[in-house]
Short mmCIF file of C-alpha atoms in Angstrom, two decimals:
data_model
loop_
_atom_site.label_atom_id
_atom_site.label_comp_id
_atom_site.label_asym_id
_atom_site.label_seq_id
_atom_site.Cartn_x
_atom_site.Cartn_y
_atom_site.Cartn_z
CA MET O 1 0.00 0.00 0.00
CA PRO O 2 1.50 3.40 -0.91
CA GLN O 3 2.18 5.72 1.96
CA ILE O 4 0.26 8.89 2.71
CA ASP O 5 1.85 12.16 1.61
CA GLU O 6 0.63 14.22 4.52
CA VAL O 7 -0.97 13.53 7.87
CA GLU O 8 -2.39 16.40 9.87
CA VAL O 9 -4.13 16.68 13.20
CA ILE O 10 -6.06 19.90 13.70
CA SER O 11 -7.53 21.03 16.98
CA ALA O 12 -9.49 24.17 17.81
CA GLY O 13 -6.30 25.83 19.03
CA GLY O 14 -3.92 24.88 16.23
CA ILE O 15 -2.13 22.04 14.50
CA PRO O 16 -0.67 19.63 17.06
CA PHE O 17 0.71 17.26 14.44
CA TYR O 18 1.88 17.76 10.89
CA TYR O 19 3.71 15.18 8.83
CA HIS O 20 4.84 15.92 5.32
CA SER O 21 6.63 13.28 3.28
CA ASN O 22 8.84 15.90 1.64
CA THR O 23 9.88 17.87 4.69
CA GLY O 24 13.44 19.02 4.37
CA ARG O 25 13.41 19.28 0.62
CA GLU O 26 11.50 22.52 0.33
CA GLN O 27 11.45 25.84 2.06
CA ASP O 28 9.75 25.98 5.44
CA ASP O 29 7.48 28.74 4.23
CA ALA O 30 5.96 26.37 1.69
CA TYR O 31 4.90 24.11 4.53
CA LEU O 32 3.58 26.98 6.54
CA LEU O 33 1.53 28.10 3.60
CA GLN O 34 0.26 24.58 3.30
CA ALA O 35 -0.50 24.55 7.02
CA SER O 36 -2.56 27.72 6.66
CA PHE O 37 -4.43 25.96 3.92
CA ILE O 38 -5.06 23.07 6.27
CA THR O 39 -6.49 25.49 8.79
CA ALA O 40 -8.94 26.57 6.12
CA LEU O 41 -9.78 22.93 5.56
CA SER O 42 -10.78 22.65 9.20
CA GLN O 43 -13.84 24.67 8.24
CA PHE O 44 -15.03 21.66 6.25
CA ALA O 45 -14.29 19.48 9.24
CA GLU O 46 -16.70 21.50 11.34
CA GLU O 47 -19.56 20.14 9.29
CA LEU O 48 -18.56 16.58 10.16
CA ASN O 49 -20.13 14.53 12.90
CA ASN O 50 -17.86 12.57 15.20
CA GLY O 51 -16.53 9.52 13.35
CA GLU O 52 -17.97 10.55 9.97
CA ILE O 53 -15.53 10.51 7.03
CA LYS O 54 -15.31 13.08 4.27
CA LEU O 55 -13.29 13.22 1.05
CA ILE O 56 -12.40 16.58 -0.46
CA SER O 57 -10.46 17.20 -3.67
CA MET O 58 -8.94 20.62 -4.21
CA GLU O 59 -6.44 21.67 -6.81
CA LYS O 60 -4.19 18.64 -7.21
CA LYS O 61 -4.64 17.29 -3.72
CA HIS O 62 -7.13 15.00 -2.07
CA TYR O 63 -8.06 15.08 1.57
CA LEU O 64 -9.65 12.34 3.61
CA MET O 65 -10.80 13.62 6.97
CA THR O 66 -12.55 12.43 10.06
CA LYS O 67 -13.40 14.05 13.32
CA GLY O 68 -12.53 12.88 16.83
CA ASN O 69 -13.70 14.32 20.12
CA LYS O 70 -11.45 17.36 20.10
CA PHE O 71 -9.60 17.18 16.80
CA THR O 72 -9.76 16.36 13.10
CA VAL O 73 -7.40 13.94 11.38
CA ILE O 74 -6.61 14.54 7.71
CA PHE O 75 -4.82 12.22 5.32
CA THR O 76 -3.63 14.03 2.21
CA SER O 77 -2.54 12.56 -1.09
CA TYR O 78 -1.15 14.30 -4.15
CA ASP O 79 -2.32 13.75 -7.64
CA HIS O 80 -0.20 10.65 -8.15
CA GLN O 81 -2.67 8.91 -5.82
CA GLY O 82 -6.22 9.49 -6.96
CA PRO O 83 -9.21 9.91 -4.66
CA GLU O 84 -10.08 6.21 -5.09
CA GLU O 85 -6.75 5.23 -3.59
CA LEU O 86 -7.23 7.60 -0.70
CA ILE O 87 -10.69 6.19 0.04
CA ALA O 88 -9.00 2.85 0.63
CA TYR O 89 -7.51 4.39 3.78
CA GLN O 90 -10.93 4.72 5.46
CA PRO O 91 -10.36 1.90 7.98
CA ASN O 92 -6.90 3.36 8.76
CA ILE O 93 -8.13 6.86 9.42
CA VAL O 94 -10.81 5.53 11.79
CA GLU O 95 -8.16 3.50 13.61
CA VAL O 96 -5.88 6.55 13.86
CA LYS O 97 -8.72 8.70 15.18
CA ASP O 98 -9.57 6.09 17.83
CA TYR O 99 -5.91 5.88 18.83
CA LEU O 100 -5.75 9.64 19.37
CA ASP O 101 -9.11 9.78 21.15
CA ASP O 102 -7.92 7.11 23.60
CA LYS O 103 -4.56 8.82 24.07
CA ILE O 104 -6.19 12.17 24.88
CA VAL O 105 -8.47 10.57 27.49
CA GLN O 106 -5.68 8.40 28.92
CA LEU O 107 -3.22 11.26 29.36
CA ASN O 108 -5.85 13.95 29.93
CA LEU O 109 -4.22 16.02 27.17
CA ASP O 110 -5.20 19.59 26.42
CA ILE O 111 -4.90 19.26 22.66
CA ASN O 112 -6.68 22.56 22.07
CA ASN O 113 -3.83 24.55 23.51
CA PRO O 114 -1.17 24.92 20.81
CA ASN O 115 1.32 26.23 23.37
CA ASN O 116 1.04 23.14 25.50
CA ARG O 117 4.44 21.46 25.41
CA GLU O 118 2.97 18.39 27.08
CA ILE O 119 1.61 17.32 23.71
CA ASP O 120 5.10 17.02 22.17
CA LYS O 121 5.85 13.57 23.57
CA PRO O 122 2.42 12.05 22.77
CA MET O 123 2.74 13.45 19.25
CA GLN O 124 6.14 11.78 18.90
CA ASP O 125 4.47 8.54 19.98
CA PHE O 126 1.75 9.19 17.45
CA ASP O 127 4.43 9.62 14.79
CA ALA O 128 5.92 6.25 15.78
CA TYR O 129 2.44 4.70 15.74
CA LEU O 130 1.82 5.89 12.17
CA LYS O 131 5.16 4.45 11.09
CA HIS O 132 4.39 1.19 12.84
CA LYS O 133 1.13 1.04 10.89
CA GLU O 134 3.17 1.75 7.74
CA LEU O 135 1.08 4.81 6.92
CA ILE O 136 4.11 7.09 6.83
CA GLU O 137 7.84 6.52 6.58
CA GLY O 138 11.16 8.22 7.26
CA GLU O 139 12.09 10.96 9.68
CA ASN O 140 10.18 13.66 7.93
CA ARG O 141 7.78 14.75 10.58
CA TYR O 142 7.96 18.48 10.89
CA SER O 143 9.23 19.13 14.40
CA ASN O 144 6.23 19.95 16.51
CA GLN O 145 8.02 22.67 18.40
CA LYS O 146 9.67 24.15 15.32
CA PHE O 147 6.40 24.08 13.46
CA ARG O 148 4.67 25.90 16.29
CA GLU O 149 7.42 28.52 16.41
CA ASP O 150 7.38 29.06 12.65
CA PHE O 151 3.62 29.19 12.59
CA ASP O 152 3.73 31.73 15.41
CA ARG O 153 6.02 33.89 13.28
CA ILE O 154 3.46 33.91 10.47
CA ILE O 155 0.78 34.97 12.92
CA PHE O 156 3.13 37.58 14.43
CA ARG O 157 3.76 39.11 11.03
CA SER O 158 0.06 39.17 10.25
CA VAL O 159 -0.99 40.87 13.48
CA GLY O 160 1.91 43.35 13.50
CA TYR O 161 4.08 42.01 16.29
CA GLU O 162 7.79 42.46 15.57
CA PRO O 163 10.24 40.93 18.03
CA GLY O 164 12.26 43.63 19.77
CA LYS O 165 10.38 46.40 17.98
CA CYS O 166 6.64 46.33 18.55
CA ASN O 167 4.62 44.14 20.88
CA ILE O 168 1.58 46.28 21.70
CA GLY O 169 -1.27 47.69 19.68
CA ARG O 170 -2.93 51.11 19.77
CA ALA O 171 -5.20 50.53 22.79
CA GLU O 172 -2.32 49.12 24.83
CA ARG O 173 -0.07 52.04 23.85
CA MET O 174 -2.66 54.51 25.10
CA LYS O 175 -2.71 52.70 28.46
CA ARG O 176 1.09 53.13 28.70
CA LEU O 177 0.74 56.81 27.83
CA SER O 178 -1.79 57.34 30.64
CA PHE O 179 0.45 55.35 32.98
CA GLY O 180 3.43 57.53 32.14
CA LEU O 181 1.51 60.78 32.47
CA THR O 182 0.13 59.62 35.83
CA GLY O 183 3.70 59.00 36.99
CA PHE O 184 4.72 62.55 36.07
CA ILE O 185 1.56 64.05 37.63
CA ILE O 186 2.26 62.22 40.90
CA SER O 187 5.84 63.43 40.75
CA ALA O 188 4.71 67.03 40.17
CA LEU O 189 2.21 66.84 43.05
CA LEU O 190 4.83 65.44 45.43
CA TYR O 191 7.30 68.11 44.33
CA ALA O 192 4.68 70.82 44.94
CA MET O 193 4.00 69.39 48.41
CA ILE O 194 7.69 69.40 49.26
CA LEU O 195 7.96 73.05 48.28
CA LEU O 196 4.63 74.08 49.79
CA PHE O 197 5.27 72.52 53.20
CA SER O 198 8.97 73.42 53.11
CA LEU O 199 9.96 69.80 53.62
CA PRO O 200 13.67 68.88 53.58
CA THR O 201 15.10 69.25 50.06
CA PRO O 202 16.74 65.75 50.01
CA LEU O 203 13.19 64.35 50.05
CA ILE O 204 13.14 65.27 46.36
CA ALA O 205 15.18 62.11 45.85
CA ILE O 206 12.00 60.00 46.31
CA LEU O 207 10.64 61.60 43.14
CA ILE O 208 12.97 59.29 41.27
CA VAL O 209 10.31 56.58 41.67
CA PRO O 210 7.31 58.33 40.02
CA ASN O 211 9.70 59.87 37.49
CA PHE O 212 10.96 56.42 36.58
CA PHE O 213 7.41 55.14 36.01
CA GLY O 214 6.60 58.31 34.10
CA PHE O 215 9.48 57.73 31.69
CA LEU O 216 8.73 54.02 31.52
CA GLY O 217 5.17 54.70 30.37
CA ILE O 218 6.18 57.37 27.88
CA PHE O 219 9.00 55.28 26.39
CA GLN O 220 6.69 52.28 26.06
CA TYR O 221 4.20 54.49 24.26
CA PHE O 222 6.76 55.90 21.83
CA TYR O 223 8.59 52.63 21.23
CA ARG O 224 5.28 50.74 20.84
CA PHE O 225 6.78 48.23 23.18
CA CYS O 226 5.69 46.88 26.57
CA THR O 227 8.45 45.74 28.91
CA THR O 228 6.15 43.59 31.05
CA ASN O 229 4.86 41.74 28.00
CA ALA O 230 8.43 41.21 26.81
CA LEU O 231 9.51 39.70 30.11
CA SER O 232 6.39 37.57 30.46
CA GLN O 233 6.79 36.28 26.86
CA GLN O 234 3.61 37.85 25.54
CA TYR O 235 2.37 40.23 22.89
CA ASP O 236 -0.90 42.13 22.84
CA MET O 237 -1.72 43.86 19.59
CA ASN O 238 -5.13 45.13 20.70
CA MET N 1 -24.46 31.58 2.25
CA THR N 2 -22.28 30.95 5.27
CA GLU N 3 -19.00 32.75 5.69
CA ASN N 4 -16.11 31.47 7.72
CA TYR N 5 -13.34 33.63 9.09
CA ILE N 6 -10.11 32.51 10.62
CA GLN N 7 -9.41 35.03 13.34
CA LEU N 8 -5.74 35.51 14.07
CA PRO N 9 -4.96 35.86 17.77
CA LYS N 10 -4.11 39.48 18.57
CA LYS N 11 -2.86 38.47 21.98
CA GLY N 12 -0.67 35.50 22.63
CA LYS N 13 2.33 33.80 24.08
CA ILE N 14 5.75 33.79 22.41
CA GLN N 15 7.53 30.45 22.18
CA ASP N 16 10.33 31.31 19.85
CA GLU N 17 13.60 31.85 21.73
CA TYR N 18 15.02 34.22 19.12
CA SER N 19 12.03 36.57 19.41
CA LEU N 20 12.13 36.33 23.19
CA GLN N 21 15.77 37.36 23.28
CA LYS N 22 15.12 40.38 21.10
CA ASP N 23 12.16 41.36 23.27
CA ARG N 24 14.15 41.02 26.49
CA ARG N 25 16.97 43.14 25.10
CA LYS N 26 14.54 45.87 24.11
CA ALA N 27 12.82 45.73 27.52
CA TYR N 28 16.15 46.19 29.33
CA GLN N 29 16.98 49.06 26.99
CA ILE N 30 13.71 50.81 27.90
CA PHE N 31 14.35 50.20 31.61
CA LEU N 32 17.80 51.74 31.22
CA TYR N 33 16.49 54.79 29.36
CA SER N 34 13.78 55.27 32.00
CA ALA N 35 16.33 54.98 34.81
CA ILE N 36 18.62 57.55 33.15
CA GLY N 37 15.67 59.85 32.44
CA SER N 38 14.37 59.68 36.00
CA VAL N 39 17.81 60.30 37.52
CA VAL N 40 18.43 63.30 35.25
CA LEU N 41 14.96 64.76 35.85
CA THR N 42 15.14 64.26 39.62
CA ALA N 43 18.62 65.80 39.72
CA LEU N 44 17.30 68.74 37.72
CA MET N 45 14.40 69.21 40.13
CA TYR N 46 16.80 69.02 43.05
CA THR N 47 19.17 71.56 41.50
CA ILE N 48 16.34 73.96 40.66
CA THR N 49 15.06 73.72 44.24
CA LEU N 50 18.51 74.33 45.70
CA PHE N 51 19.02 77.25 43.34
CA ASN N 52 15.65 78.76 44.27
CA PHE N 53 16.33 78.42 47.99
CA SER N 54 19.77 79.91 47.77
CA SER N 55 18.65 82.89 45.66
#
C-alpha cells in the first residue's frame, strides 16, 4: 500500500501534528503556507459529525478527513494517488482517530492549547504509531516545536508584532501613555508638596520613583513596546 | 451563504527563543532609558530647588 503524503491533526487551538513526506526538501514557508491551507480545511471538518468521514479534492490534492472528540485527522494525497486510492484508507483513518481519542483521554491532554508542550511527547508517539502502521515513513515529521514557532512567526507578522520592535497595539499604547503621564503628575504633586510645606530638600530624591514610572510609560508608548509583555513572553496587539 | 473567518490571535504567548531574546533586550533598553531619564529629571528638580532656595 502506498504511503500517505501528509498527515495532519487539527484542533481548535492549532495544529498539534503535521507530517509531510517531503519535509526538508522545500522551504519551510511552503509548509507553513500549506499549514494555513489546512487550517482553512478545518472549516469543512466543522460540518462533520464525530466519526464521519469526508473526502475533499482541491487543486491537485485529495483530503480524507474524520473528526474525533477534540480534533480532526486529515490524510492528504497528491495527484499521483487518486481519490479512489485515498478512500481505501478509510479503515486506517478511523483506527488513527480512535488511537488519538484514547490517548487524549488516557493522558488527559489539552490538545486545544497549541502552546502546550505536554503534547510534544504524545505526538512523537503518534508519529511512531503511524510508522508502525506503515502509513508514513522516514524521519520527515515536521518538528512539533519548530512548526509551532514558525507558525507563530506567520501569525506575528500578520498581526503586526515584531520581536524587539513592537509588541503592543494602539489601545495598549494609550494605556502606557496614561500610565506615564500619571507618573509625572504624581511626581509634580509630590514636588509641589515638598515646596509648599517646606519639607527637607533631600526628600526630592524620592521623586525618582514616580519619574521612573513616568518615563517608563512614555518610552513604552513611543517605542510601541511593553516591557512587562516582553519579560512575560507575551504580545498584545489590541 | 455561510462565511467562515479565521481570526488571528491578537494576543498570545511567544515560544520562539530568538524573538524572546530580542524582546528582552529591548525591555532592558527601555528600563535603562527610564532609569537615566528619571535620575536626570530628579537631579534637575533638586538643582532647581537648591538654586531657588539659595537665591
